[in-house]
CSV table of C-alpha atoms and ligand atoms in Angstrom, one decimal:
chain,number,residue,atom,x,y,z
T,24,UNK,CA,0.0,0.0,0.0
T,25,UNK,CA,1.3,3.5,-0.9
T,26,UNK,CA,1.6,5.9,2.0
T,27,UNK,CA,2.7,9.5,2.5
T,28,UNK,CA,5.5,9.6,5.1
T,29,UNK,CA,6.3,12.9,6.7
T,30,UNK,CA,9.1,13.8,9.2
T,31,UNK,CA,7.6,16.8,10.9
T,32,UNK,CA,8.9,20.1,12.2
T,33,UNK,CA,10.8,21.3,9.1
T,34,UNK,CA,10.7,25.0,8.2
T,35,UNK,CA,9.2,25.8,4.8
T,36,UNK,CA,11.1,28.3,2.7
T,37,UNK,CA,11.1,29.1,-1.0
T,38,UNK,CA,8.4,29.3,-3.6
T,39,UNK,CA,5.3,27.1,-4.3
T,40,UNK,CA,3.7,27.6,-7.6
T,41,UNK,CA,-0.1,27.2,-7.6
T,42,UNK,CA,-1.6,24.9,-10.3
T,43,UNK,CA,-4.9,25.3,-12.2
T,44,UNK,CA,-8.0,24.8,-10.1
T,45,UNK,CA,-9.3,21.3,-9.9
T,46,UNK,CA,-12.9,22.3,-9.5
T,47,UNK,CA,-12.7,24.5,-12.7
T,48,UNK,CA,-10.7,22.0,-14.8
T,49,UNK,CA,-13.2,19.2,-14.0
T,50,UNK,CA,-16.1,21.3,-15.4
T,51,UNK,CA,-14.2,22.8,-18.3
T,52,UNK,CA,-13.3,19.4,-19.7
T,53,UNK,CA,-16.9,18.1,-19.9
T,54,UNK,CA,-18.0,21.6,-21.1
T,55,UNK,CA,-15.8,21.2,-24.2
T,56,UNK,CA,-18.3,18.6,-25.4
T,57,UNK,CA,-20.6,21.5,-26.4
T,58,UNK,CA,-18.2,22.7,-29.1
T,59,UNK,CA,-18.4,21.3,-32.6
T,60,UNK,CA,-14.7,22.2,-33.2
T,61,UNK,CA,-11.4,22.1,-31.3
T,62,UNK,CA,-10.9,23.7,-28.0
T,63,UNK,CA,-7.7,24.2,-25.9
T,64,UNK,CA,-7.7,24.4,-22.1
T,65,UNK,CA,-4.4,25.7,-20.7
T,66,UNK,CA,-3.1,25.3,-17.1
T,67,UNK,CA,-4.8,22.0,-16.6
T,68,UNK,CA,-3.6,20.4,-13.3
T,69,UNK,CA,-2.0,16.9,-13.5
T,70,UNK,CA,-4.4,15.2,-11.1
T,71,UNK,CA,-6.2,11.8,-11.3
T,72,UNK,CA,-9.6,13.5,-11.8
T,73,UNK,CA,-8.2,15.0,-15.1
T,74,UNK,CA,-7.3,11.5,-16.3
T,75,UNK,CA,-10.7,10.1,-15.4
T,76,UNK,CA,-12.4,12.9,-17.5
T,77,UNK,CA,-10.1,12.4,-20.4
T,78,UNK,CA,-11.0,8.7,-20.4
T,79,UNK,CA,-14.7,9.6,-20.7
T,80,UNK,CA,-14.0,12.1,-23.6
T,81,UNK,CA,-12.1,9.4,-25.4
T,82,UNK,CA,-14.9,6.9,-24.8
T,83,UNK,CA,-17.2,9.5,-26.5
T,84,UNK,CA,-14.7,9.5,-29.4
T,85,UNK,CA,-13.4,13.0,-28.8
T,86,UNK,CA,-9.7,13.4,-29.8
T,87,UNK,CA,-7.5,14.3,-26.9
T,88,UNK,CA,-3.9,15.8,-27.1
T,89,UNK,CA,-2.2,16.6,-23.8
T,90,UNK,CA,1.0,18.6,-24.0
T,91,UNK,CA,2.2,19.3,-20.4
T,92,UNK,CA,-0.6,21.5,-19.0
T,93,UNK,CA,-2.3,22.2,-22.4
T,94,UNK,CA,-5.2,20.0,-23.2
T,95,UNK,CA,-6.5,20.1,-26.8
T,96,UNK,CA,-9.9,18.5,-27.3
T,97,UNK,CA,-11.1,18.0,-30.8
T,98,UNK,CA,-14.9,17.5,-30.7
T,99,UNK,CA,-15.5,17.1,-34.4
T,100,UNK,CA,-16.3,13.4,-34.2
T,101,UNK,CA,-17.8,13.2,-30.7
T,102,UNK,CA,-20.7,10.8,-30.1
T,103,UNK,CA,-23.4,10.5,-27.5
T,104,UNK,CA,-22.8,7.2,-25.7
T,105,UNK,CA,-23.8,5.8,-22.3
T,106,UNK,CA,-21.0,6.6,-19.8
T,107,UNK,CA,-20.3,3.3,-18.0
T,108,UNK,CA,-20.9,3.1,-14.3
T,109,UNK,CA,-17.2,2.5,-13.4
T,110,UNK,CA,-16.2,5.7,-15.2
T,111,UNK,CA,-18.9,7.9,-13.7
T,112,UNK,CA,-18.2,6.5,-10.2
T,113,UNK,CA,-14.6,7.6,-10.4
T,114,UNK,CA,-15.4,11.2,-9.6
T,115,UNK,CA,-18.1,13.7,-8.7
T,116,UNK,CA,-17.5,15.9,-11.7
T,117,UNK,CA,-18.6,13.2,-14.1
T,118,UNK,CA,-22.1,14.7,-13.6
T,119,UNK,CA,-21.1,17.6,-15.8
T,120,UNK,CA,-21.5,15.3,-18.7
T,121,UNK,CA,-25.2,15.3,-17.9
T,122,UNK,CA,-25.6,19.0,-18.6
T,123,UNK,CA,-23.1,19.0,-21.5
T,124,UNK,CA,-24.5,15.9,-23.4
T,125,UNK,CA,-28.1,17.0,-22.7
T,126,UNK,CA,-27.3,20.5,-24.0
T,127,UNK,CA,-25.7,19.1,-27.1
T,128,UNK,CA,-27.9,16.1,-28.0
T,129,UNK,CA,-31.1,16.6,-26.0
T,130,UNK,CA,-30.4,13.2,-24.4
T,131,UNK,CA,-28.0,11.7,-21.9
T,132,UNK,CA,-27.7,8.4,-20.2
T,133,UNK,CA,-25.4,8.0,-17.3
T,134,UNK,CA,-24.9,6.6,-13.8
T,135,UNK,CA,-24.8,8.4,-10.5
T,136,UNK,CA,-21.5,10.1,-10.0
T,137,UNK,CA,-18.8,9.2,-7.4
T,138,UNK,CA,-16.5,11.5,-5.4
T,139,UNK,CA,-15.5,12.0,-1.8
T,140,UNK,CA,-17.7,10.7,0.9
T,141,UNK,CA,-18.4,14.0,2.6
T,142,UNK,CA,-22.2,13.8,2.8
T,143,UNK,CA,-25.3,12.6,0.9
T,144,UNK,CA,-24.5,14.7,-2.2
T,145,UNK,CA,-27.9,14.6,-3.9
T,146,UNK,CA,-28.3,16.0,-7.4
T,147,UNK,CA,-32.0,16.9,-7.1
T,148,UNK,CA,-31.4,20.6,-8.0
T,149,UNK,CA,-29.6,19.6,-11.2
T,150,UNK,CA,-32.5,17.3,-12.2
T,151,UNK,CA,-35.2,19.8,-11.3
T,152,UNK,CA,-33.4,22.4,-13.4
T,153,UNK,CA,-33.1,20.0,-16.4
T,154,UNK,CA,-36.9,19.4,-16.1
T,155,UNK,CA,-37.6,23.1,-16.0
T,156,UNK,CA,-35.7,23.3,-19.3
T,157,UNK,CA,-38.1,20.8,-20.7
T,158,UNK,CA,-36.3,17.5,-20.1
T,159,UNK,CA,-37.8,14.3,-18.8
T,160,UNK,CA,-35.8,12.5,-16.2
T,161,UNK,CA,-36.1,8.7,-15.6
T,162,UNK,CA,-34.1,6.7,-13.2
T,163,UNK,CA,-33.6,3.0,-13.4
T,164,UNK,CA,-31.0,0.9,-11.4
T,165,UNK,CA,-28.8,3.9,-10.6
T,166,UNK,CA,-28.9,5.0,-14.2
T,167,UNK,CA,-30.4,8.4,-15.3
T,168,UNK,CA,-32.0,8.9,-18.7
T,169,UNK,CA,-32.6,12.5,-19.3
T,170,UNK,CA,-34.1,13.6,-22.6
T,171,UNK,CA,-36.0,16.3,-24.3
T,172,UNK,CA,-37.6,16.9,-27.7
T,173,UNK,CA,-36.3,20.4,-27.4
T,174,UNK,CA,-34.7,22.3,-24.5
T,175,UNK,CA,-36.4,25.7,-23.9
T,176,UNK,CA,-35.1,28.6,-21.8
T,177,UNK,CA,-36.7,28.9,-18.3
T,178,UNK,CA,-36.4,30.9,-15.1
T,179,UNK,CA,-34.8,28.5,-12.6
T,180,UNK,CA,-34.6,29.4,-8.9
T,181,UNK,CA,-32.1,27.2,-7.0
T,182,UNK,CA,-33.1,26.4,-3.4
T,183,UNK,CA,-29.4,26.4,-2.5
T,184,UNK,CA,-26.6,28.1,-4.4
T,185,UNK,CA,-25.1,24.8,-5.6
T,186,UNK,CA,-21.9,25.0,-7.5
T,187,UNK,CA,-22.6,21.8,-9.4
T,188,UNK,CA,-26.2,22.7,-10.3
T,189,UNK,CA,-25.3,26.2,-11.4
T,190,UNK,CA,-22.6,24.8,-13.8
T,191,UNK,CA,-24.7,21.9,-15.0
T,192,UNK,CA,-27.7,24.2,-15.8
T,193,UNK,CA,-25.4,26.6,-17.7
T,194,UNK,CA,-24.2,23.7,-19.8
T,195,UNK,CA,-27.7,22.4,-20.5
T,196,UNK,CA,-29.1,25.9,-21.2
T,197,UNK,CA,-26.4,27.3,-23.5
T,198,UNK,CA,-28.0,25.9,-26.7
T,199,UNK,CA,-31.6,25.9,-25.5
T,200,UNK,CA,-34.2,27.9,-27.3
T,201,UNK,CA,-34.7,31.3,-25.7
T,202,UNK,CA,-33.5,32.7,-22.5
T,203,UNK,CA,-32.7,31.0,-19.2
T,204,UNK,CA,-32.2,32.8,-15.9
T,205,UNK,CA,-30.6,31.0,-13.0
T,206,UNK,CA,-31.4,32.8,-9.8
T,207,UNK,CA,-29.7,32.2,-6.4
T,208,UNK,CA,-26.9,30.9,-8.6
T,209,UNK,CA,-23.6,30.0,-6.9
T,210,UNK,CA,-20.9,32.7,-7.3
T,211,UNK,CA,-17.7,30.7,-7.0
T,212,UNK,CA,-14.8,31.9,-9.2
T,213,UNK,CA,-14.9,28.5,-11.0
T,214,UNK,CA,-18.3,29.4,-12.4
T,215,UNK,CA,-17.0,32.6,-14.0
T,216,UNK,CA,-14.2,30.4,-15.6
T,217,UNK,CA,-16.7,28.0,-17.1
T,218,UNK,CA,-19.0,30.9,-18.3
T,219,UNK,CA,-16.0,32.6,-20.0
T,220,UNK,CA,-15.0,29.4,-21.7
T,221,UNK,CA,-18.6,28.9,-23.1
T,222,UNK,CA,-18.7,32.5,-24.2
T,223,UNK,CA,-15.4,32.1,-25.9
T,224,UNK,CA,-17.1,29.2,-27.8
T,225,UNK,CA,-19.9,31.6,-28.8
T,226,UNK,CA,-22.4,31.3,-25.9
T,227,UNK,CA,-24.2,34.3,-24.6
T,228,UNK,CA,-23.9,34.2,-20.8
T,229,UNK,CA,-24.0,37.2,-18.6
T,230,UNK,CA,-24.0,37.6,-14.8
T,231,UNK,CA,-21.7,34.7,-13.9
T,232,UNK,CA,-20.1,35.5,-10.5
T,233,UNK,CA,-23.3,37.1,-9.4
T,234,UNK,CA,-26.4,35.3,-8.0
T,235,UNK,CA,-28.4,35.8,-11.3
T,236,UNK,CA,-27.0,34.3,-14.5
T,237,UNK,CA,-28.7,35.0,-17.8
T,238,UNK,CA,-28.1,32.6,-20.7
T,239,UNK,CA,-29.5,33.4,-24.2
T,240,UNK,CA,-29.5,30.2,-26.2
T,241,UNK,CA,-27.3,30.0,-29.3
T,242,UNK,CA,-27.4,27.4,-32.1
T,243,UNK,CA,-23.8,26.5,-32.4
T,244,UNK,CA,-20.6,26.6,-30.3
T,245,UNK,CA,-17.2,26.4,-31.9
T,246,UNK,CA,-13.4,26.8,-31.5
T,247,UNK,CA,-12.2,28.4,-28.2
T,248,UNK,CA,-9.3,28.6,-25.8
T,249,UNK,CA,-9.4,29.1,-22.0
T,250,UNK,CA,-7.0,29.1,-19.1
T,251,UNK,CA,-7.9,27.4,-15.9
T,252,UNK,CA,-7.8,29.9,-13.0
T,253,UNK,CA,-5.4,29.2,-10.2
T,254,UNK,CA,-6.6,26.8,-7.5
T,255,UNK,CA,-7.8,28.9,-4.6
T,256,UNK,CA,-8.1,25.8,-2.3
T,257,UNK,CA,-4.6,24.6,-3.2
T,258,UNK,CA,-3.3,28.1,-2.5
T,259,UNK,CA,-5.2,28.3,0.8
T,260,UNK,CA,-3.8,24.9,1.9
T,261,UNK,CA,-0.2,26.1,1.3
T,262,UNK,CA,-1.0,29.5,2.9
T,263,UNK,CA,-2.1,27.7,6.0
T,264,UNK,CA,1.1,25.7,6.0
T,265,UNK,CA,3.0,29.0,5.7
T,266,UNK,CA,1.3,30.4,8.7
T,267,UNK,CA,2.4,27.3,10.7
T,268,UNK,CA,5.9,26.7,9.3
T,269,UNK,CA,6.8,29.4,6.8
T,270,UNK,CA,10.1,31.3,6.6
T,271,UNK,CA,9.5,33.8,3.8
T,272,UNK,CA,7.4,31.1,2.1
T,273,UNK,CA,6.1,32.4,-1.2
T,274,UNK,CA,2.9,31.1,-2.7
T,275,UNK,CA,2.9,32.2,-6.4
T,276,UNK,CA,-0.3,32.4,-8.4
T,277,UNK,CA,-2.8,33.6,-5.9
T,278,UNK,CA,-5.8,35.8,-6.9
T,279,UNK,CA,-6.3,37.8,-3.7
T,280,UNK,CA,-10.1,38.2,-4.1
T,281,UNK,CA,-10.4,34.4,-4.3
T,282,UNK,CA,-8.8,33.8,-0.9
T,283,UNK,CA,-10.1,36.9,1.0
T,284,UNK,CA,-12.2,35.0,3.5
T,285,UNK,CA,-9.1,32.9,4.5
T,286,UNK,CA,-6.8,35.9,4.6
T,287,UNK,CA,-9.3,37.8,6.8
T,288,UNK,CA,-9.4,34.9,9.3
T,289,UNK,CA,-5.6,34.6,9.3
T,290,UNK,CA,-5.3,38.3,10.1
T,291,UNK,CA,-7.7,37.8,13.1
T,292,UNK,CA,-5.4,35.0,14.2
T,293,UNK,CA,-2.4,37.3,14.0
T,294,UNK,CA,-0.7,35.9,11.0
T,295,UNK,CA,1.4,38.4,9.0
T,296,UNK,CA,1.7,38.1,5.2
T,297,UNK,CA,2.5,40.4,2.3
T,298,UNK,CA,0.9,40.3,-1.1
T,299,UNK,CA,2.7,41.6,-4.2
T,300,UNK,CA,1.2,41.0,-7.6
T,301,UNK,CA,0.0,37.4,-7.3
T,302,UNK,CA,2.6,36.3,-4.8
T,303,UNK,CA,1.9,35.9,-1.0
T,304,UNK,CA,4.9,35.8,1.3
T,305,UNK,CA,4.1,34.3,4.6
T,306,UNK,CA,5.9,33.6,7.9
T,307,UNK,CA,5.2,31.3,10.8
T,308,UNK,CA,3.1,33.0,13.4
T,309,UNK,CA,4.5,32.5,16.8
T,310,UNK,CA,1.5,33.4,18.9
T,311,UNK,CA,-2.0,32.8,17.4
T,312,UNK,CA,-5.3,34.0,18.7
T,313,UNK,CA,-8.2,31.5,18.7
T,314,UNK,CA,-11.1,32.3,16.3
T,315,UNK,CA,-14.4,31.0,15.1
T,316,UNK,CA,-15.0,29.7,11.6
T,317,UNK,CA,-18.2,28.9,9.9
T,318,UNK,CA,-18.0,27.6,6.3
T,319,UNK,CA,-20.3,29.2,3.8
T,320,UNK,CA,-20.9,29.5,0.1
T,321,UNK,CA,-18.6,31.9,-1.8
T,322,UNK,CA,-17.5,34.5,-0.9
T,323,UNK,CA,-17.8,33.1,2.6
T,324,UNK,CA,-15.2,30.8,4.2
T,325,UNK,CA,-14.8,27.9,1.8
T,326,UNK,CA,-15.9,24.4,3.0
T,327,UNK,CA,-12.9,23.0,1.2
T,328,UNK,CA,-10.5,24.9,3.5
T,329,UNK,CA,-12.4,24.0,6.8
T,330,UNK,CA,-10.5,20.8,7.4
T,331,UNK,CA,-7.0,22.2,6.6
T,332,UNK,CA,-7.8,25.3,8.8
T,333,UNK,CA,-8.9,23.1,11.7
T,334,UNK,CA,-5.3,21.8,12.0
T,335,UNK,CA,-4.0,25.4,12.4
T,336,UNK,CA,-6.6,26.0,15.1
T,337,UNK,CA,-5.1,23.3,17.2
T,338,UNK,CA,-2.1,25.7,17.6
T,339,UNK,CA,-3.9,28.8,18.8
T,340,UNK,CA,-3.8,30.0,22.4
T,341,UNK,CA,-7.3,29.1,23.5
T,342,UNK,CA,-10.5,27.6,22.3
T,343,UNK,CA,-11.7,28.0,18.6
T,344,UNK,CA,-15.0,26.9,17.1
T,345,UNK,CA,-15.2,25.3,13.6
T,346,UNK,CA,-18.7,24.9,12.1
T,347,UNK,CA,-19.3,23.1,8.7
T,348,UNK,CA,-22.5,24.2,7.1
T,349,UNK,CA,-22.2,22.8,3.5
T,350,UNK,CA,-21.5,19.1,3.9
T,351,UNK,CA,-22.8,16.7,6.6
T,352,UNK,CA,-19.6,14.7,6.9
T,353,UNK,CA,-16.5,16.8,7.0
T,354,UNK,CA,-15.2,15.9,10.4
T,355,UNK,CA,-13.6,12.5,9.4
T,356,UNK,CA,-10.1,13.9,10.0
T,357,UNK,CA,-10.8,14.9,13.6
T,358,UNK,CA,-10.4,11.4,15.0
T,359,UNK,CA,-6.9,11.3,13.6
T,360,UNK,CA,-6.0,14.8,14.8
T,361,UNK,CA,-7.0,13.7,18.3
T,362,UNK,CA,-4.9,10.5,17.8
T,363,UNK,CA,-2.0,12.9,17.1
T,364,UNK,CA,-2.6,14.8,20.4
T,365,UNK,CA,-5.1,17.5,19.4
T,366,UNK,CA,-8.0,18.2,21.8
T,367,UNK,CA,-11.1,18.5,19.7
T,368,UNK,CA,-14.6,17.7,20.6
T,369,UNK,CA,-17.0,17.1,17.8
T,370,UNK,CA,-20.8,17.4,18.0
T,371,UNK,CA,-22.4,16.9,14.6
T,372,UNK,CA,-21.0,19.5,12.3
T,373,UNK,CA,-19.5,21.6,15.1
T,374,UNK,CA,-16.0,21.2,16.5
T,375,UNK,CA,-14.6,22.8,19.6
T,376,UNK,CA,-10.8,23.0,19.2
T,377,UNK,CA,-8.8,23.5,22.3
T,378,UNK,CA,-5.3,24.8,21.7
T,379,UNK,CA,-2.4,24.9,21.8
T,380,UNK,CA,-1.6,21.2,21.6
T,381,UNK,CA,1.7,19.5,20.5
T,382,UNK,CA,1.0,17.0,17.8
T,383,UNK,CA,2.9,13.7,17.5
T,384,UNK,CA,3.4,11.7,14.3
T,385,UNK,CA,1.1,8.7,14.0
T,386,UNK,CA,-0.5,6.4,11.5
T,387,UNK,CA,-3.5,8.3,10.1
T,388,UNK,CA,-5.9,8.0,7.2
T,389,UNK,CA,-6.9,10.5,4.5
T,390,UNK,CA,-10.7,9.9,4.7
T,391,UNK,CA,-11.4,12.3,1.9
T,392,UNK,CA,-9.5,14.9,-0.2
T,393,UNK,CA,-9.4,17.8,2.2
T,394,UNK,CA,-9.1,15.5,5.2
T,395,UNK,CA,-6.0,14.3,3.5
T,396,UNK,CA,-4.7,17.8,3.1
T,397,UNK,CA,-5.4,18.3,6.8
T,398,UNK,CA,-3.4,15.2,7.6
T,399,UNK,CA,-0.4,16.5,5.5
T,400,UNK,CA,-0.5,19.8,7.4
T,401,UNK,CA,-0.7,17.9,10.7
T,402,UNK,CA,2.2,15.7,9.8
T,403,UNK,CA,4.3,18.7,8.8
T,404,UNK,CA,3.9,20.3,12.2
T,405,UNK,CA,4.0,17.1,14.3
T,406,UNK,CA,7.0,15.8,16.2
T,407,UNK,CA,8.3,12.6,14.6
T,408,UNK,CA,6.9,10.5,11.7
T,409,UNK,CA,3.4,10.6,10.3
T,410,UNK,CA,2.2,7.9,7.9
T,411,UNK,CA,-0.9,8.7,5.9
T,412,UNK,CA,-2.8,5.9,4.1
T,413,UNK,CA,-5.6,6.2,1.5
T,414,UNK,CA,-3.5,8.8,-0.3
T,415,UNK,CA,-5.4,8.4,-3.6
T,416,UNK,CA,-7.8,11.0,-2.2
T,417,UNK,CA,-5.0,13.5,-1.9
T,418,UNK,CA,-3.6,12.8,-5.3
T,419,UNK,CA,-7.0,13.4,-6.9
T,420,UNK,CA,-6.8,17.0,-6.1
T,421,UNK,CA,-3.3,18.3,-5.4
T,422,UNK,CA,-0.9,18.4,-8.3
T,423,UNK,CA,2.7,17.4,-7.4
T,424,UNK,CA,2.0,17.9,-3.7
T,425,UNK,CA,5.1,15.8,-2.7
T,426,UNK,CA,7.5,17.6,-5.1
T,427,UNK,CA,6.1,21.1,-4.2
T,428,UNK,CA,6.6,20.5,-0.5
T,429,UNK,CA,10.0,18.8,-0.9
T,430,UNK,CA,11.2,21.9,-2.9
T,431,UNK,CA,10.5,24.2,0.0
T,432,UNK,CA,12.2,22.0,2.6
T,433,UNK,CA,9.6,19.5,3.8
T,434,UNK,CA,10.6,15.9,4.6
T,435,UNK,CA,7.8,14.2,2.8
T,436,UNK,CA,7.7,11.2,0.4
T,437,UNK,CA,5.5,8.5,-1.0
T,438,UNK,CA,6.6,5.0,0.0
T,439,UNK,CA,5.2,1.5,-0.8
T,440,UNK,CA,4.7,-0.1,2.7
L,510,EPU,N1,-27.0,20.0,-2.9
L,510,EPU,C1,-28.3,19.5,-2.9
L,510,EPU,N2,-28.9,19.2,-4.1
L,510,EPU,C2,-28.2,19.3,-5.2
L,510,EPU,C3,-26.9,19.8,-5.2
L,510,EPU,C4,-26.3,20.2,-4.0
L,510,EPU,O1,-28.9,19.3,-1.8
L,510,EPU,O2,-28.8,19.0,-6.3
L,510,EPU,C5,-26.4,20.3,-1.6
L,510,EPU,C6,-25.2,19.4,-1.3
L,510,EPU,O3,-25.6,18.2,-0.7
L,510,EPU,C7,-24.4,20.2,-0.4
L,510,EPU,C8,-24.6,21.7,-0.9
L,510,EPU,O4,-25.8,21.6,-1.7
L,510,EPU,O5,-24.9,20.2,0.9
L,510,EPU,C9,-23.5,22.2,-1.8
L,510,EPU,O6,-23.3,21.4,-2.9
L,510,EPU,P1,-22.7,22.0,-4.3
L,510,EPU,O7,-23.6,21.5,-5.4
L,510,EPU,O8,-22.4,23.4,-4.2
L,510,EPU,O9,-21.3,21.2,-4.3
L,510,EPU,P2,-20.7,20.4,-5.5
L,510,EPU,O10,-20.9,21.1,-6.8
L,510,EPU,O11,-21.1,19.0,-5.4
L,510,EPU,C10,-18.4,21.6,-5.5
L,510,EPU,C11,-17.0,21.1,-5.3
L,510,EPU,C12,-16.8,20.7,-3.9
L,510,EPU,C13,-17.1,21.9,-3.0
L,510,EPU,C14,-18.5,22.4,-3.2
L,510,EPU,C15,-18.8,23.6,-2.4
L,510,EPU,C16,-16.5,20.1,-7.5
L,510,EPU,C17,-16.3,18.9,-8.3
L,510,EPU,N3,-16.8,20.0,-6.2
L,510,EPU,O12,-19.2,20.4,-5.1
L,510,EPU,O13,-15.4,20.4,-3.8
L,510,EPU,O14,-17.0,21.5,-1.6
L,510,EPU,O15,-18.7,22.7,-4.6
L,510,EPU,O16,-18.0,24.7,-2.7
L,510,EPU,O17,-16.5,21.3,-8.0
L,510,EPU,C18,-13.5,19.4,-2.9
L,510,EPU,O18,-12.8,20.0,-3.8
L,510,EPU,O19,-12.9,18.9,-1.9
L,510,EPU,C19,-14.9,19.4,-3.0
L,510,EPU,C20,-15.7,18.6,-2.3
């Protein structure tokens, strides 16, 4: 079994370059289906989710050329086929093929998506939106058949500002007849990236990044290029490491507005940092104030940084509160933090974190992607050796995490044990 092994306590110094955003790339690749021509996506992170999506595009007979981080997708001969269960189950984002194939062919057949086990993860809002666009949804043995004679623009109100539903409905509506308005839309930066890509193909989308998105249907989408935005969650993860272990640690490729909620909390804690252009320089904070964190939809504190941040809160001088409001099951890492010496009491989606505590290296598990990132942070600040198993979750979302950390002085490696 492959494990990540960390010898903790090393200072981190040098530069970490941020990769393209996972949660953008995993929507941009299925979105490419809507083009009848060739599209190129730059700055695509080398993560296993990318490879799973490429496998689906190839199954649909799209032509794929990958040259480092540039992904060229030629959609001229793409076909509408059933996406097999084992492929859709590999990742959550396979569900973007629902919106993309429905938008292009008025029909899609695929299985329920996979992804991290962080909650029930229903897709009712996606399906309700497809129905409002005129599609009929049938469900048989875990397989969805979604079809329409013709998709027609509609006004769709989302009960919850869901990232996935917002993107999937943009994909389905982009070629629908007439105008679609998505209200209470999610405002995450990734959504703007996807809308820009579709507009570059010829779509007419306005309002992405606000809570009301307007989509005027077009007949044809063509050639386009797009660059994946920098990964704000990856950046946030390394910024947190910098606050704990940095010595002039530079995080290069950060869009300040995307990490504002995190930076504001770090300032409350007492962490000092400097931002110049897109580079944040950060140093270890010797004395940290306890704070309260509640995860919210963008631009609130991101759920995907809640788990990494909870590790930092074990080092503050007093009691901090961490509340997760998006997912039901994002406390899987706490058991392992406590095993390492943290004092955290969990009650449902609330955690009371009593600091400061010295962490000791132990055998721990990456129960999901961000829990895995939390375990890496814990291992880096712990005394002695930490061995993390189930590392496939971490490798799904963090490009070259081992190399990036080794380059700034961390003692971290992957070993077959
Ligand atoms: N929800 C519903 N019904 C739906 C859709 C969502 O009830 O039809 C609920 C979910 O159960 C959850 C909440 O709404 O409680 C938020 O879900 P959302 O749809 O916004 O999340 P998602 O699109 O499935 C994306 C990211 C997640 C990230 C969330 C929130 C991708 C592939 N995933 O998920 O990323 O946590 O948005 O920002 O983009 C991660 O990177 O670790 C990760 C889990």
